[in-house]
Each structure stands twice: as structure tokens, then as C-alpha cells.
Amino acid sequence: MQASGKRATGNRVSTVLGRRLGGELQRLRVAAGKTQREAAEVLSATQTKVVKIESGWVPVRDPDIHALCAFYGTQEQRVIAQLLELAKTDRERRKVKGWWNDGPALGAASYIAMEDAAVRNRQWQLALVPGLFQTAEYIRAMGVADSLWEDLDQVETVVSTRARRQQRLYGDNPLIMHAVIWEAALRQAVGGAEVMRRQLNRLCELAELSNVHIQVLPFRAGGHSGVGGPFNILSFGEDEAMDVVHMDTPRSEIWIEDAERSSLYVEMFNSLSRSALAPYDSMQLMHSIGKGMSE
């Protein structure tokens, strides 16, 4: 996720298990021909609460699950037991406070929570170095250029937050990161030639990690399927957890949590990867770009 001036929305975030539970409850509701308003009446709650439940934004109590299953005509005990187990596990995981909730994350708390739970991140970037690969100097240079960041304190918050996020690339269970970066993002001298040279060196160092896979899509590849903009695909370890696609714009975030639609982005990423240079050739190109930069 790139830098943003959007405000954080608090500690309640959509979780992997919460979305899975909400999706199952939504499926049962639709199959029963019931509306969210009707479901809200059964719970003596607002329709907004049902929307949040089905989106995975709030924990779900066992009595609510029993009430909804009865209303939807769901009598199979195995199904109800699975929903209750999902809800219990989700509630327990929400109690674990993530470091990203300790202070302002400039609107990134929801994404960082998802990234922390992910086991793999596939990212396509058109204009910027992926956030998990950015040096502090590169981040500061972007902060100065970004009108959404109000002051230097915000920039330093992003620097420290991103540094903590980058620890996911190390340790016993590191995040598996596969990035495809358009050549333009590497030739844009963000912060000047020296800052960009160090950034390119950093990319080459990271590419040596066994869990990091960096490819460059060169200009000579011609037209490609990623012209619509950058995106990243988060994959999770839970059984049956679907891939989640995230896109960040200067003014908003877009989440795609539908299996059919997310699969289209997986296909797009695979196409970009096939068109890109192999990792070794990508590293050679990054070295060449760095050497050729001048103030």
C-alpha cells in the first residue's frame, strides 16, 4: 500500500475469518430469500450491523448466529457448528492487538492488518517501488511530493510504520513477496539520482532473499494488461480463504473479495509475470539503471 493521507478508521477491521463467516451468512440469507433489513429485525439491530457482519467488519456473537440460522431455515447442525467455530476463532484473533493500532497509521490500519495475516503478496506496480521495498529516503522524497501528507511529522510516521511492515520479509515465517515492477518506476529519479541509486541497490539486496521474487517489466515488452493501474493480491493460510485484491488510489481504497473477480487479477498478474524479465535479468537491469543515473 502506498502512502495516503486518509484517516484511520479505528481498530475494527475486516478480518480473513470474519469475511469468510460473513460470506457464509450472506449466502444462507440469499438462499432463504431474506433481506438484510429482515435479518436486522430478527437481531433487533440496524441494517448497518448486518452489513458489517456480512462484510466481516465486526465480531459475531453466538446468539446472533443461532438466531440468523433459525431465520434462514438452516437446520443442519454441522453447518451451524462450523459457523460457531469460525466466529469463536475470529473473536479470539481480534483480541490480539496489532502494532499498527498503537498510533496513527494514516489510513493504513485495515491494510496492514490484512498484510500481517497474509502468507503471500503478489504486487504489480506501474509508477512506484512497492512499499515493502522502499528505503526511508525514498519514502521521505515521496512524502515531500505528495500533497495529501500534511506535514513532515506525517511523513516520519509513514517511514516508521513502513519500516515495521518490512519486518514481514524476515523471520521464521516471512511473507512471500512476488513483485512485478514496470521499468518506468525504476527510472523515475525519486529524491534525485543518489537516492534512487540506493533504492535500486536495496531492491537488488532484497532480491537475494529466498522469499522475495522481483521482476521488471521492460519498456520493450510493449503493451501489457496492467495499464489500468497497480494492485496487489493477498493470499492467506486459512483453509478455503480466498485471495483478496487491494488497490490504493490517492483518495480511496478498493477491495475485491469475490472469488471470480479476484481470479481475474491473478490471471492478469500471471500474464505480467510471463512478460517480465526473469529475476536474474531484472537484477541486471536494475544495476544498469542505477549506474546510468546522473544528477
Coordinates of C-alpha atoms in Angstrom, one line a residue:
M1 CA 0.0 0.0 0.0
Q2 CA 1.4 3.4 -0.9
A3 CA 1.2 6.4 1.3
S4 CA -2.1 8.1 1.9
G5 CA -3.4 11.0 4.0
K6 CA -6.7 9.2 4.7
R7 CA -7.7 8.9 8.4
A8 CA -7.5 5.6 10.2
T9 CA -10.9 4.1 10.9
G10 CA -10.1 2.6 14.3
N11 CA -9.3 -0.9 15.5
R12 CA -12.2 -2.7 13.9
V13 CA -11.0 -4.1 10.6
S14 CA -12.3 -6.7 8.2
T15 CA -10.5 -10.0 9.0
V16 CA -9.9 -13.0 6.9
L17 CA -12.1 -15.3 9.1
G18 CA -14.7 -12.6 9.6
R19 CA -15.2 -12.1 5.9
R20 CA -15.4 -15.9 5.4
L21 CA -18.0 -16.1 8.2
G22 CA -19.9 -13.1 6.8
G23 CA -19.9 -14.6 3.3
E24 CA -21.4 -17.8 4.6
L25 CA -24.1 -16.0 6.5
Q26 CA -24.8 -13.9 3.4
R27 CA -25.1 -17.0 1.3
L28 CA -27.6 -18.6 3.6
R29 CA -29.6 -15.3 3.7
V30 CA -29.8 -15.0 -0.1
A31 CA -30.7 -18.7 -0.4
A32 CA -33.5 -18.2 2.0
G33 CA -34.8 -15.2 0.1
K34 CA -34.4 -12.9 3.0
T35 CA -33.2 -9.2 3.0
Q36 CA -30.7 -7.5 5.2
R37 CA -33.5 -5.4 6.7
E38 CA -35.4 -8.6 7.7
A39 CA -32.2 -10.1 9.2
A40 CA -31.7 -6.9 11.2
E41 CA -35.2 -7.1 12.6
V42 CA -34.5 -10.7 13.8
L43 CA -31.4 -9.4 15.7
S44 CA -33.3 -6.3 16.9
A45 CA -30.5 -4.3 15.3
T46 CA -29.9 -1.9 12.5
Q47 CA -29.4 -3.0 8.9
T48 CA -25.9 -1.4 9.2
K49 CA -25.0 -4.1 11.7
V50 CA -26.0 -6.9 9.2
V51 CA -23.9 -5.2 6.5
K52 CA -20.9 -5.1 8.9
I53 CA -21.4 -8.8 9.8
E54 CA -21.6 -9.9 6.2
S55 CA -18.5 -7.8 5.3
G56 CA -16.5 -9.2 8.3
W57 CA -16.1 -5.8 10.0
V58 CA -17.4 -6.8 13.4
P59 CA -17.2 -10.0 15.6
V60 CA -20.4 -12.0 15.7
R61 CA -21.9 -13.4 18.9
D62 CA -23.1 -17.0 19.1
P63 CA -26.7 -16.0 19.9
D64 CA -26.8 -13.9 16.7
I65 CA -25.6 -16.9 14.6
H66 CA -28.3 -19.2 16.2
A67 CA -31.0 -16.5 15.5
L68 CA -29.9 -16.0 11.9
C69 CA -29.6 -19.7 11.1
A70 CA -33.1 -20.3 12.5
F71 CA -34.5 -17.4 10.5
Y72 CA -32.8 -18.7 7.3
G73 CA -34.1 -22.2 7.9
T74 CA -30.7 -23.7 8.4
Q75 CA -31.1 -26.8 10.5
E76 CA -28.0 -28.8 9.6
Q77 CA -26.0 -29.0 12.9
R78 CA -22.7 -29.4 11.1
V79 CA -23.2 -26.1 9.2
I80 CA -24.2 -24.3 12.4
A81 CA -21.2 -25.8 14.3
Q82 CA -18.8 -24.6 11.6
L83 CA -20.2 -21.1 11.7
L84 CA -19.9 -21.0 15.5
E85 CA -16.3 -22.3 15.4
L86 CA -15.4 -19.6 12.8
A87 CA -17.0 -16.9 14.9
K88 CA -15.1 -18.1 18.0
T89 CA -11.7 -18.2 16.3
D90 CA -12.4 -14.8 14.7
R91 CA -13.3 -13.2 18.1
E92 CA -10.1 -14.7 19.6
R93 CA -7.9 -13.4 16.9
R94 CA -9.4 -9.9 17.1
K95 CA -8.3 -9.7 20.7
V96 CA -4.7 -9.8 19.7
K97 CA -3.8 -6.1 19.3
G98 CA -1.5 -5.4 16.3
W99 CA 1.3 -2.9 16.5
W100 CA -0.4 -0.9 13.8
N101 CA -3.1 0.1 16.3
D102 CA -0.6 1.7 18.7
G103 CA -0.6 5.0 16.9
P104 CA -1.7 6.8 13.7
A105 CA -1.2 4.8 10.5
L106 CA -2.6 7.4 8.2
G107 CA -5.5 5.3 7.0
A108 CA -3.4 2.1 6.6
A109 CA -4.6 0.1 9.6
S110 CA -7.0 -2.1 7.7
Y111 CA -4.5 -3.0 5.0
I112 CA -1.6 -3.6 7.4
A113 CA -3.8 -6.0 9.5
M114 CA -4.5 -7.9 6.3
E115 CA -0.9 -7.9 5.2
D116 CA 0.2 -9.2 8.6
A117 CA -2.2 -12.1 8.3
A118 CA -1.2 -12.9 4.7
V119 CA 1.3 -15.6 3.7
R120 CA 1.9 -14.3 0.2
N121 CA 1.7 -10.9 -1.6
R122 CA 1.7 -10.6 -5.4
Q123 CA 2.1 -7.0 -6.4
W124 CA 2.1 -5.1 -9.7
Q125 CA 3.5 -1.5 -9.7
L126 CA 3.4 1.0 -12.5
A127 CA 4.9 4.1 -11.0
L128 CA 6.4 3.4 -7.6
V129 CA 8.7 0.9 -5.9
P130 CA 6.5 -1.4 -3.7
G131 CA 6.1 -0.1 -0.2
L132 CA 7.7 -3.1 1.4
F133 CA 10.8 -2.4 -0.6
Q134 CA 11.1 1.3 -0.2
T135 CA 14.1 2.9 1.6
A136 CA 13.5 5.7 4.2
E137 CA 15.0 8.2 1.8
Y138 CA 12.6 7.2 -1.0
I139 CA 9.6 7.4 1.3
R140 CA 10.6 10.9 2.5
A141 CA 11.1 12.1 -1.1
M142 CA 7.6 10.8 -2.0
G143 CA 6.2 12.5 1.2
V144 CA 7.6 15.8 0.1
A145 CA 6.0 15.4 -3.3
D146 CA 2.6 14.1 -2.0
S147 CA 0.2 16.9 -1.2
L148 CA -2.0 14.5 0.8
W149 CA 0.6 14.4 3.6
E150 CA 0.0 17.5 5.6
D151 CA 3.4 17.9 7.4
L152 CA 6.8 16.3 8.0
D153 CA 5.6 14.5 11.1
Q154 CA 3.1 12.5 9.0
V155 CA 6.0 11.6 6.6
E156 CA 8.1 10.3 9.5
T157 CA 5.1 8.3 10.8
V158 CA 4.9 6.6 7.4
V159 CA 8.6 6.0 7.4
S160 CA 8.5 4.3 10.8
T161 CA 5.3 2.4 10.0
R162 CA 6.7 1.1 6.8
A163 CA 9.9 0.1 8.4
R164 CA 7.9 -2.1 10.8
R165 CA 5.9 -3.6 7.9
Q166 CA 9.1 -4.5 6.2
Q167 CA 10.0 -6.9 9.0
R168 CA 7.4 -9.3 7.5
L169 CA 10.1 -10.1 4.9
Y170 CA 12.3 -11.7 7.6
G171 CA 12.0 -14.1 10.4
D172 CA 10.8 -17.7 10.7
N173 CA 7.7 -17.3 8.6
P174 CA 8.4 -14.5 6.3
L175 CA 5.9 -13.1 3.8
I176 CA 6.4 -14.5 0.3
M177 CA 6.6 -11.4 -1.9
H178 CA 6.4 -11.5 -5.7
A179 CA 6.6 -8.1 -7.3
V180 CA 6.4 -7.1 -10.9
I181 CA 7.5 -3.5 -11.5
W182 CA 7.3 -1.5 -14.7
E183 CA 10.6 -0.2 -15.8
A184 CA 9.3 3.4 -15.6
A185 CA 9.1 3.1 -11.8
L186 CA 12.8 2.4 -11.6
R187 CA 13.9 5.2 -14.0
Q188 CA 11.9 7.9 -12.1
A189 CA 14.6 9.6 -10.0
V190 CA 12.5 10.0 -6.9
G191 CA 14.6 12.2 -4.5
G192 CA 17.4 12.6 -7.1
A193 CA 19.9 10.2 -8.6
E194 CA 21.7 9.3 -5.4
V195 CA 18.5 8.4 -3.5
M196 CA 17.3 6.3 -6.4
R197 CA 20.6 4.5 -6.8
R198 CA 20.4 3.5 -3.2
Q199 CA 16.8 2.4 -3.7
L200 CA 17.8 0.3 -6.7
N201 CA 20.6 -1.3 -4.6
R202 CA 18.1 -2.1 -1.9
L203 CA 15.9 -3.8 -4.5
C204 CA 18.9 -6.0 -5.6
E205 CA 19.7 -6.9 -2.0
L206 CA 16.1 -7.9 -1.3
A207 CA 16.0 -10.0 -4.5
E208 CA 18.6 -12.2 -2.9
L209 CA 16.1 -13.3 -0.2
S210 CA 14.6 -16.7 -0.9
N211 CA 11.1 -15.4 -0.2
V212 CA 11.4 -12.3 -2.4
H213 CA 10.8 -12.6 -6.2
I214 CA 11.3 -9.3 -8.2
Q215 CA 10.7 -9.0 -11.9
V216 CA 10.9 -5.9 -14.1
L217 CA 8.5 -5.4 -17.0
P218 CA 10.8 -3.6 -19.5
F219 CA 9.6 -1.0 -22.0
R220 CA 10.4 -3.3 -24.8
A221 CA 7.7 -5.7 -23.7
G222 CA 5.3 -3.3 -25.3
G223 CA 1.6 -3.3 -24.5
H224 CA 0.5 -5.1 -21.3
S225 CA -2.5 -6.0 -19.3
G226 CA -1.6 -3.8 -16.3
V227 CA -2.2 -0.4 -17.8
G228 CA -5.3 0.1 -15.6
G229 CA -3.2 0.7 -12.5
P230 CA -1.3 -1.0 -9.7
F231 CA -2.8 -3.7 -7.5
N232 CA -1.7 -6.4 -5.0
I233 CA -3.1 -9.8 -4.3
L234 CA -3.0 -11.1 -0.7
S235 CA -3.2 -14.8 -0.1
F236 CA -3.9 -16.4 3.3
G237 CA -3.1 -19.6 5.2
E238 CA -6.6 -20.5 6.4
D239 CA -8.3 -23.3 4.6
E240 CA -10.6 -22.0 1.9
A241 CA -9.6 -18.4 2.4
M242 CA -9.9 -16.6 -0.9
D243 CA -7.4 -14.3 -2.4
V244 CA -8.1 -10.6 -1.7
V245 CA -7.2 -7.9 -4.2
H246 CA -6.3 -4.4 -2.9
M247 CA -5.9 -1.2 -4.9
D248 CA -4.9 2.1 -3.4
T249 CA -5.8 5.4 -5.1
P250 CA -4.9 8.9 -3.8
R251 CA -8.5 9.3 -2.5
S252 CA -9.8 5.8 -1.7
E253 CA -9.1 2.1 -1.3
I254 CA -10.7 -0.6 -3.4
W255 CA -11.0 -4.2 -2.0
I256 CA -12.1 -7.1 -4.2
E257 CA -13.1 -10.1 -2.1
D258 CA -15.1 -12.0 -4.6
A259 CA -13.5 -15.3 -5.9
E260 CA -14.5 -14.8 -9.5
R261 CA -13.3 -11.2 -9.7
S262 CA -10.1 -11.8 -7.8
S263 CA -9.2 -14.7 -10.1
L264 CA -9.2 -12.2 -13.0
Y265 CA -6.4 -10.2 -11.2
V266 CA -4.5 -13.4 -10.6
E267 CA -4.6 -14.1 -14.3
M268 CA -3.6 -10.5 -15.0
F269 CA -0.6 -10.8 -12.6
N270 CA 0.4 -14.1 -14.2
S271 CA 0.4 -12.5 -17.6
L272 CA 2.5 -9.6 -16.4
S273 CA 4.9 -12.0 -14.8
R274 CA 5.3 -14.0 -18.0
S275 CA 6.0 -10.8 -20.0
A276 CA 8.5 -9.5 -17.4
L277 CA 12.2 -10.3 -17.3
A278 CA 13.4 -13.3 -15.2
P279 CA 14.7 -12.4 -11.7
Y280 CA 18.4 -12.5 -12.7
D281 CA 17.9 -10.4 -15.8
S282 CA 15.7 -8.0 -13.8
M283 CA 18.5 -7.6 -11.3
Q284 CA 21.0 -6.9 -14.1
L285 CA 18.7 -4.2 -15.5
M286 CA 18.3 -2.6 -12.0
H287 CA 22.1 -2.5 -11.7
S288 CA 22.4 -0.9 -15.1
I289 CA 19.7 1.7 -14.4
G290 CA 21.4 2.7 -11.2
K291 CA 24.8 3.0 -12.8
G292 CA 23.4 5.2 -15.6
M293 CA 21.7 7.7 -13.4
S294 CA 23.2 11.2 -13.2
E295 CA 22.3 14.2 -11.1

